[in-house]
Coordinates of C-alpha atoms in Angstrom, one line a residue:
M1 CA 194.5 32.0 49.5
D2 CA 193.0 28.9 47.8
D3 CA 190.5 28.4 50.6
L4 CA 188.6 31.4 49.3
R5 CA 187.3 29.2 46.5
W6 CA 184.7 27.6 48.7
L7 CA 183.7 30.6 50.8
S8 CA 180.1 31.9 50.5
T9 CA 179.6 35.3 48.9
R10 CA 178.6 36.6 52.3
E11 CA 181.8 35.3 53.8
L12 CA 184.0 36.7 51.0
A13 CA 182.3 40.1 51.1
A14 CA 182.7 40.3 54.9
R15 CA 186.4 39.4 54.7
I16 CA 187.0 42.0 52.1
A17 CA 185.1 44.6 54.1
A18 CA 187.1 43.8 57.2
K19 CA 190.4 44.2 55.1
E20 CA 191.3 40.6 55.9
I21 CA 191.9 40.1 52.2
S22 CA 191.9 42.5 49.3
A23 CA 189.7 42.6 46.3
R24 CA 192.8 42.0 44.2
E25 CA 193.5 38.8 46.2
A26 CA 190.0 37.6 45.8
L27 CA 190.1 38.2 42.0
T28 CA 193.5 36.5 41.7
V29 CA 192.1 33.4 43.3
Q30 CA 189.1 33.4 41.0
L31 CA 191.2 33.9 37.9
R32 CA 193.6 31.1 39.0
R33 CA 190.6 28.8 39.5
I34 CA 189.3 29.6 36.0
D35 CA 192.7 28.7 34.6
E36 CA 192.7 25.4 36.6
V37 CA 189.3 24.0 35.8
N38 CA 187.8 25.9 32.8
P39 CA 189.7 23.9 30.2
A40 CA 187.8 20.9 31.4
I41 CA 184.3 22.4 32.0
N42 CA 184.1 25.3 29.6
A43 CA 182.0 27.4 31.8
V44 CA 183.6 30.9 31.4
V45 CA 183.7 31.9 27.8
T46 CA 184.8 35.6 27.9
R47 CA 187.4 37.2 30.2
D48 CA 188.9 40.6 30.7
D49 CA 191.5 40.1 33.4
D50 CA 193.0 43.6 33.0
R51 CA 189.7 45.4 33.3
A52 CA 188.8 43.2 36.3
M53 CA 192.1 43.9 38.1
A54 CA 191.8 47.6 37.5
E55 CA 188.3 47.5 39.1
A56 CA 189.6 45.4 42.0
T57 CA 192.5 47.9 42.5
A58 CA 190.0 50.8 42.6
A59 CA 187.9 48.9 45.1
D60 CA 190.8 48.4 47.4
E61 CA 191.7 52.0 47.2
A62 CA 188.2 53.1 48.0
L63 CA 188.1 50.9 51.0
A64 CA 191.5 52.2 52.2
A65 CA 190.2 55.7 51.8
G66 CA 187.2 55.0 54.0
E67 CA 184.7 55.6 51.3
E68 CA 181.1 54.2 51.7
V69 CA 180.9 50.9 49.8
G70 CA 178.3 48.4 48.9
V71 CA 177.5 45.0 50.5
L72 CA 179.3 43.1 47.6
H73 CA 182.3 45.5 47.5
G74 CA 185.2 43.8 45.8
V75 CA 183.5 40.5 45.1
P76 CA 184.5 39.1 41.7
M77 CA 181.8 37.6 39.5
T78 CA 181.3 36.3 36.0
H79 CA 177.9 36.9 34.4
K80 CA 175.5 35.0 32.2
D81 CA 176.2 35.7 28.5
T82 CA 172.6 36.8 28.0
H83 CA 172.9 39.8 30.4
D84 CA 174.3 42.9 28.8
T85 CA 177.6 44.0 30.3
A86 CA 178.9 47.5 29.2
G87 CA 182.1 47.2 27.3
M88 CA 182.2 43.3 27.4
R89 CA 180.7 41.2 24.7
T90 CA 177.3 39.6 25.2
T91 CA 176.7 36.9 22.5
W92 CA 173.7 34.8 23.6
G93 CA 175.8 31.9 22.3
S94 CA 174.9 32.9 18.7
P95 CA 177.2 33.4 15.7
I96 CA 174.9 36.3 14.8
M97 CA 175.9 38.2 17.9
A98 CA 179.4 36.8 18.4
D99 CA 181.1 40.2 18.3
R100 CA 178.3 42.2 20.0
V101 CA 179.5 44.6 22.7
P102 CA 176.7 46.4 24.6
E103 CA 177.1 50.0 25.7
A104 CA 175.1 49.7 28.9
D105 CA 174.6 47.1 31.6
S106 CA 171.3 45.3 31.9
L107 CA 169.4 46.1 35.1
I108 CA 170.5 43.1 37.1
I109 CA 174.2 43.7 36.2
A110 CA 173.9 47.4 37.0
R111 CA 172.5 46.7 40.4
L112 CA 175.2 44.1 41.2
R113 CA 177.9 46.5 40.2
R114 CA 176.4 49.3 42.3
A115 CA 176.6 46.9 45.2
G116 CA 180.4 46.5 44.5
V117 CA 180.7 43.5 42.3
I118 CA 183.8 43.2 40.1
T119 CA 182.9 42.0 36.6
S120 CA 185.5 39.4 35.4
G121 CA 183.9 37.6 32.6
K122 CA 180.9 35.9 31.0
T123 CA 179.5 32.3 31.3
N124 CA 178.3 30.0 28.6
V125 CA 174.7 29.6 27.4
P126 CA 172.8 27.6 24.8
E127 CA 172.2 29.5 21.5
F128 CA 169.7 32.2 22.3
A129 CA 169.3 30.5 25.7
A130 CA 166.9 28.0 24.1
G131 CA 166.9 24.6 25.7
S132 CA 168.3 23.3 29.0
H133 CA 171.7 21.9 27.7
T134 CA 174.5 24.4 27.3
F135 CA 176.2 24.2 23.9
N136 CA 176.5 26.6 21.0
P137 CA 178.5 27.0 17.8
V138 CA 180.5 30.0 19.2
F139 CA 182.0 28.5 22.4
G140 CA 181.1 24.8 22.4
T141 CA 179.7 22.7 25.2
T142 CA 179.8 23.3 29.0
R143 CA 180.5 20.1 31.0
N144 CA 179.2 19.1 34.4
P145 CA 181.9 19.3 37.1
Y146 CA 180.6 16.1 38.8
D147 CA 181.0 14.1 35.6
L148 CA 182.7 15.7 32.6
T149 CA 180.8 13.5 30.2
K150 CA 177.5 14.9 31.4
S151 CA 175.5 18.1 30.7
A152 CA 175.6 21.1 33.1
S153 CA 172.0 21.8 31.9
G154 CA 171.0 25.3 31.0
S155 CA 170.4 27.9 29.9
S156 CA 172.4 29.1 32.9
G157 CA 174.6 26.1 32.6
G158 CA 177.8 28.0 32.6
V159 CA 176.9 29.8 35.8
G160 CA 175.9 26.5 37.5
A161 CA 179.2 24.8 36.5
A162 CA 181.2 27.8 37.6
L163 CA 179.6 27.6 41.0
A164 CA 180.0 23.9 41.4
A165 CA 183.7 24.1 40.3
G166 CA 184.7 26.7 42.9
I167 CA 185.1 29.6 40.5
Q168 CA 182.7 31.7 42.4
A169 CA 180.0 31.3 45.1
S170 CA 177.0 32.9 43.3
G171 CA 176.0 34.4 40.0
D172 CA 173.2 35.9 37.9
G173 CA 171.1 34.0 35.5
S174 CA 167.6 33.9 34.0
D175 CA 164.7 31.4 33.8
M176 CA 161.9 31.0 31.2
G177 CA 161.4 27.3 31.3
G178 CA 163.6 26.4 34.2
S179 CA 167.0 27.9 33.2
L180 CA 168.0 28.7 36.8
R181 CA 166.4 25.7 38.5
S182 CA 167.5 23.0 36.1
P183 CA 171.3 23.8 36.2
G184 CA 170.8 24.2 39.9
S185 CA 169.7 20.6 40.1
F186 CA 172.4 19.3 37.7
N187 CA 175.3 21.1 39.5
N188 CA 174.3 20.6 43.1
V189 CA 173.6 24.3 43.7
V190 CA 170.6 26.5 44.4
G191 CA 168.7 28.1 41.5
F192 CA 166.0 30.7 42.2
R193 CA 163.3 32.0 39.8
P194 CA 161.6 35.0 41.5
S195 CA 158.1 36.4 41.1
N196 CA 157.5 38.7 38.2
G197 CA 158.4 42.3 39.1
R198 CA 161.0 41.4 41.8
I199 CA 163.8 42.2 39.3
P200 CA 161.7 44.3 36.9
H201 CA 161.6 44.1 33.1
T202 CA 162.7 47.4 31.6
R203 CA 163.1 49.1 28.3
P204 CA 164.6 48.4 25.8
G205 CA 162.6 45.3 25.6
N206 CA 159.1 44.5 26.8
P207 CA 158.5 45.9 30.3
F208 CA 155.3 43.9 30.5
A209 CA 157.0 40.5 29.9
W210 CA 156.3 37.9 32.6
L211 CA 157.4 34.4 31.5
A212 CA 161.1 34.9 31.6
Q213 CA 162.7 36.1 34.8
S214 CA 166.2 37.2 35.8
G215 CA 167.4 35.7 39.1
F216 CA 170.3 34.0 40.8
M217 CA 172.1 30.8 41.5
A218 CA 174.4 30.2 44.5
R219 CA 175.9 27.4 46.5
T220 CA 173.6 28.5 49.4
V221 CA 170.1 29.9 49.8
S222 CA 171.5 32.6 52.0
D223 CA 173.7 33.9 49.2
V224 CA 170.6 33.9 46.9
A225 CA 168.9 36.1 49.4
L226 CA 171.9 38.4 49.6
L227 CA 171.9 38.9 45.8
M228 CA 168.2 39.4 45.8
S229 CA 168.5 42.1 48.5
V230 CA 170.7 44.2 46.1
A231 CA 169.1 43.3 42.7
S232 CA 165.3 43.5 43.5
G233 CA 163.0 46.4 44.0
P234 CA 161.0 48.8 41.9
E235 CA 162.5 50.7 38.9
P236 CA 161.3 53.8 37.0
G237 CA 159.9 52.8 33.6
A238 CA 159.2 49.3 34.8
P239 CA 155.4 49.2 35.2
A240 CA 155.3 45.6 36.5
S241 CA 157.7 46.3 39.4
L242 CA 156.8 45.0 42.8
P243 CA 156.9 47.8 45.4
D244 CA 158.9 46.0 48.1
P245 CA 162.6 47.1 48.5
G246 CA 165.4 44.6 48.3
S247 CA 165.8 44.9 52.0
V248 CA 162.8 42.5 52.5
F249 CA 165.3 39.7 51.8
D250 CA 167.5 40.6 54.7
L251 CA 166.2 38.1 57.2
P252 CA 168.2 37.3 60.4
E253 CA 168.5 33.6 59.6
F254 CA 170.4 34.4 56.4
R255 CA 173.1 36.5 58.0
L256 CA 176.6 35.4 58.9
G257 CA 176.7 34.0 62.4
A258 CA 173.1 33.0 62.5
E259 CA 172.7 29.7 64.4
A260 CA 171.5 26.8 62.3
D261 CA 168.2 25.7 63.9
P262 CA 166.1 24.6 61.0
Q263 CA 162.3 24.5 61.8
L264 CA 159.3 24.2 59.6
T265 CA 156.7 23.8 62.3
G266 CA 153.2 24.2 61.0
V267 CA 154.3 24.8 57.4
R268 CA 151.7 23.3 55.1
I269 CA 153.3 21.4 52.1
G270 CA 151.6 19.9 49.1
F271 CA 154.0 17.2 48.0
S272 CA 154.2 15.1 44.9
P273 CA 157.5 14.3 43.1
D274 CA 155.6 13.6 39.8
L275 CA 152.6 15.9 40.2
G276 CA 150.2 13.0 40.7
G277 CA 151.5 10.9 37.8
L278 CA 151.6 13.8 35.4
L279 CA 155.4 13.6 35.0
P280 CA 157.5 10.6 34.0
L281 CA 160.6 10.4 36.3
D282 CA 163.9 8.6 36.2
P283 CA 163.6 6.0 39.0
E284 CA 166.7 7.4 40.9
V285 CA 165.3 10.9 40.7
R286 CA 161.9 9.7 42.0
E287 CA 163.6 7.9 45.0
I288 CA 165.7 10.8 46.0
V289 CA 162.9 13.5 45.8
S290 CA 160.5 11.1 47.5
G291 CA 162.9 10.9 50.4
T292 CA 162.7 14.6 51.0
A293 CA 159.2 14.2 52.4
A294 CA 160.6 12.6 55.6
V295 CA 163.0 15.5 56.0
L296 CA 160.3 18.1 55.7
S297 CA 158.1 16.2 58.2
G298 CA 161.0 15.8 60.6
L299 CA 161.3 19.6 60.6
G300 CA 157.7 20.0 61.7
A301 CA 156.0 20.6 58.4
R302 CA 152.6 19.2 57.6
V303 CA 153.1 17.2 54.4
A304 CA 150.1 16.1 52.4
D305 CA 149.8 14.4 49.0
T306 CA 147.9 17.3 47.5
I307 CA 148.6 19.4 44.4
P308 CA 147.0 22.1 42.3
D309 CA 145.4 21.2 39.0
L310 CA 148.0 22.4 36.4
S311 CA 146.1 21.1 33.3
D312 CA 146.0 24.6 31.8
A313 CA 149.7 25.2 32.3
D314 CA 150.9 23.4 29.1
E315 CA 148.8 25.7 26.9
V316 CA 149.8 28.8 28.8
F317 CA 153.5 28.1 28.6
T318 CA 153.6 26.9 25.0
V319 CA 151.7 29.8 23.6
R320 CA 153.5 32.5 25.7
R321 CA 156.9 31.1 25.0
A322 CA 156.2 31.0 21.2
L323 CA 155.0 34.6 21.2
D324 CA 158.0 35.7 23.2
F325 CA 160.4 34.0 20.8
V326 CA 158.7 35.9 17.9
G327 CA 159.1 39.1 19.9
F328 CA 162.8 38.5 20.8
W329 CA 164.1 36.9 17.7
G330 CA 161.4 36.9 15.0
S331 CA 163.1 39.7 13.1
L332 CA 166.2 37.6 12.5
L333 CA 164.4 34.7 11.0
E334 CA 164.2 36.0 7.4
T335 CA 167.8 37.0 7.1
E336 CA 169.6 34.7 9.5
R337 CA 167.7 31.5 9.4
D338 CA 170.7 29.5 8.3
R339 CA 172.7 30.7 11.3
M340 CA 170.0 29.8 13.9
K341 CA 169.7 26.3 15.5
D342 CA 166.6 24.3 14.5
S343 CA 164.9 24.5 17.9
V344 CA 165.0 28.3 17.9
V345 CA 163.6 28.4 14.3
W346 CA 160.9 25.9 15.4
N347 CA 159.9 28.0 18.4
I348 CA 159.7 31.2 16.4
E349 CA 157.6 29.5 13.7
Q350 CA 155.3 28.2 16.3
G351 CA 154.6 31.7 17.4
L352 CA 154.1 33.0 13.8
R353 CA 151.5 30.3 13.2
L354 CA 149.4 31.2 16.2
T355 CA 145.9 32.5 15.5
G356 CA 144.1 35.1 17.4
A357 CA 141.7 32.5 18.7
E358 CA 144.7 30.4 20.0
V359 CA 146.2 33.4 21.8
A360 CA 142.8 34.3 23.3
S361 CA 142.4 30.7 24.5
A362 CA 145.8 30.7 26.2
E363 CA 144.9 33.9 28.0
T364 CA 141.6 32.4 29.2
A365 CA 143.6 29.3 30.3
R366 CA 146.0 31.6 32.2
A367 CA 143.1 33.1 34.1
R368 CA 141.8 29.6 35.1
L369 CA 145.4 28.6 36.1
S370 CA 145.8 31.7 38.2
A371 CA 142.5 31.0 40.1
E372 CA 143.6 27.4 40.7
V373 CA 147.0 28.5 42.1
E374 CA 145.3 31.1 44.3
G375 CA 143.0 28.4 45.7
F376 CA 145.8 25.9 46.3
F377 CA 147.9 28.4 48.3
A378 CA 145.0 29.4 50.4
D379 CA 145.5 26.1 52.1
H380 CA 149.2 25.5 51.5
D381 CA 152.4 27.4 52.0
V382 CA 154.5 25.6 49.4
L383 CA 154.3 22.9 46.7
V384 CA 157.2 20.5 46.5
L385 CA 158.1 18.4 43.5
T386 CA 161.0 17.3 41.5
T387 CA 163.2 19.9 39.7
C388 CA 164.5 17.8 36.8
Q389 CA 162.9 14.6 35.7
V390 CA 166.2 13.0 34.7
L391 CA 169.8 12.8 35.9
P392 CA 172.4 14.8 34.1
F393 CA 172.6 13.3 30.6
D394 CA 175.4 12.8 28.1
T395 CA 176.8 16.0 26.5
G396 CA 176.4 14.4 23.1
L397 CA 172.7 14.6 23.3
E398 CA 170.7 17.8 22.5
Y399 CA 168.1 16.7 25.0
P400 CA 166.7 13.4 26.5
T401 CA 164.4 11.7 24.0
E402 CA 162.7 9.4 26.6
I403 CA 162.2 9.3 30.4
D404 CA 161.5 5.9 32.0
G405 CA 160.2 4.6 28.7
V406 CA 158.1 7.6 27.8
A407 CA 159.1 9.3 24.5
M408 CA 159.7 13.1 24.5
E409 CA 158.2 14.8 21.5
S410 CA 160.1 18.1 21.6
Y411 CA 163.2 19.6 23.2
L412 CA 160.9 21.1 25.9
D413 CA 159.1 18.0 27.1
W414 CA 161.8 16.7 29.4
M415 CA 161.7 20.1 31.2
R416 CA 158.0 19.8 31.9
A417 CA 158.3 19.8 35.7
L418 CA 159.9 23.3 35.3
C419 CA 157.8 24.7 32.4
L420 CA 154.5 24.0 34.2
I421 CA 155.6 26.0 37.2
S422 CA 156.9 28.9 35.0
A423 CA 153.4 29.1 33.5
T424 CA 151.9 29.7 37.0
G425 CA 153.9 32.8 37.6
C426 CA 155.0 31.4 41.0
P427 CA 158.4 31.9 42.5
A428 CA 160.3 28.6 42.6
I429 CA 163.6 27.4 43.9
S430 CA 165.7 24.2 43.3
V431 CA 167.7 23.1 46.3
P432 CA 170.2 20.2 46.3
A433 CA 168.5 17.0 47.5
G434 CA 170.9 14.1 47.0
F435 CA 173.1 12.1 44.6
S436 CA 172.5 9.1 42.4
D437 CA 174.5 5.9 42.8
S438 CA 176.9 7.2 40.1
G439 CA 177.4 10.5 42.0
L440 CA 175.2 12.8 39.9
P441 CA 173.3 15.6 41.7
V442 CA 169.5 15.7 42.1
G443 CA 167.5 18.8 43.2
V444 CA 164.1 19.3 44.7
Q445 CA 161.8 22.2 43.7
F446 CA 159.9 24.4 46.2
V447 CA 157.1 26.6 44.8
A448 CA 155.2 29.4 46.6
Q449 CA 152.4 31.7 45.6
P450 CA 153.3 34.8 43.5
G451 CA 154.9 37.5 45.7
D452 CA 155.8 35.1 48.5
D453 CA 159.5 35.0 47.5
V454 CA 161.0 35.8 51.0
R455 CA 158.9 33.1 52.7
L456 CA 159.9 30.6 50.0
L457 CA 163.6 31.3 50.6
S458 CA 163.2 30.9 54.3
I459 CA 161.6 27.4 53.9
A460 CA 164.2 26.4 51.4
H461 CA 166.9 27.6 53.7
A462 CA 165.6 25.4 56.5
F463 CA 165.6 22.3 54.3
E464 CA 169.1 23.1 53.1
Q465 CA 170.4 23.5 56.7
A466 CA 168.9 20.2 57.7
T467 CA 170.4 18.2 54.7
R468 CA 173.7 19.9 53.9
V469 CA 173.8 18.2 50.5
S470 CA 175.4 21.3 48.9
A471 CA 178.5 20.8 51.0
R472 CA 179.7 18.0 48.6
H473 CA 182.0 19.4 46.0
P474 CA 183.3 17.7 42.8
E475 CA 186.8 16.5 42.0
I476 CA 187.7 17.8 38.6
P477 CA 190.5 16.0 36.8
A478 CA 193.1 18.1 35.1
A479 CA 192.0 17.3 31.5
G480 CA 190.6 19.3 28.7
P481 CA 187.5 18.5 26.7
Q482 CA 189.7 16.9 24.0
D483 CA 190.6 14.2 26.4
L484 CA 187.0 13.2 27.2
S485 CA 184.9 10.6 25.5

């Protein structure tokens, strides 16, 4: 059964539906793989094997009885530890919420479970999902399967490491400043941030939120599309919902058995690894991402050195993120400050210090940025740039303090290639692009206009099919974190 570790989600679901394997067998393989590799990578932080096996048994019985089942029926999956799972703790990596057990699933989890997913555990995140390196005082540090001394990034770092290590083929996550795309790049998998409203924001919480988005990571673009097909679509009580049903993601080229014939004929691409010099890049990252232009041209795309003016994006992102941190966690600051990491306190206090004039200025900047993005995509189908400006860095660092000789002033600066895109509201996806000389993964970021998620996935899929970089898997030594320097 061990070959199940590297099947795609589509393949695994199809084999379960055809009764070639059972849901219990699929779960057994997943749990065995967690036992094998998780002591080294620390990706899965909460498990409930008994509950998962009971759900898998019920799934097999339903299939045997001929009941109508969902497209992910019997597929085992761990979930990001920021998404509420009914009856299973959701901690956000914080000592303040270490024992919190939600009574209801968040929307993305509820939709996955309606499609048949078996919930087997939770994956690690940074404290309050702040920052793109996965470590916290509750569960410790998640390590990169390609090099156990390196970061798996974050905040969906546990998900990314689990995928790369063969624990599962796809999983849910979220992305405010790059938290799906960055771990996608660091772990040689795909990370997709959808347009606002694809997976709607609902109550409790702010249904009008727009900066942070729930989304998916997977080892293939096709699996991202499959999960989007079951998790996206309008929802009552979610006023920002996009009206399209999830079925819009069910394109023929994503289905099992589709012939691989990648073509991007006529696709108009604006290409700049560093956004015209705006971003400092590690030299190896620059070289690998620059090389993707030839691949895109070879597929028939029209690649030009043109980019939108994103000069307003820093202000938009910084102000909106600070306000959201006040909304999410501001009430804890007075009573729990000593149990919150410094970067979280800093971000909340940034929001509390904002004046009305500063908020109004950021809203005006957002309007200018929206007009700039609209104008750019009138003449281009996608923007292509680097995903992460650095290679996976040492786990002992909180964040990189310099890139190619340029100092980083805060824990967000090294993520600027991601944060700037988040501010635009555009859907964006990171796809594996290559490896450094030392064997560390590098991703390339594709960006489309708001609402053009399906087209974006189609373009990313063609690039993925042409390169096949994601087919390279890590070799994880049988060692726990205590054995690592």
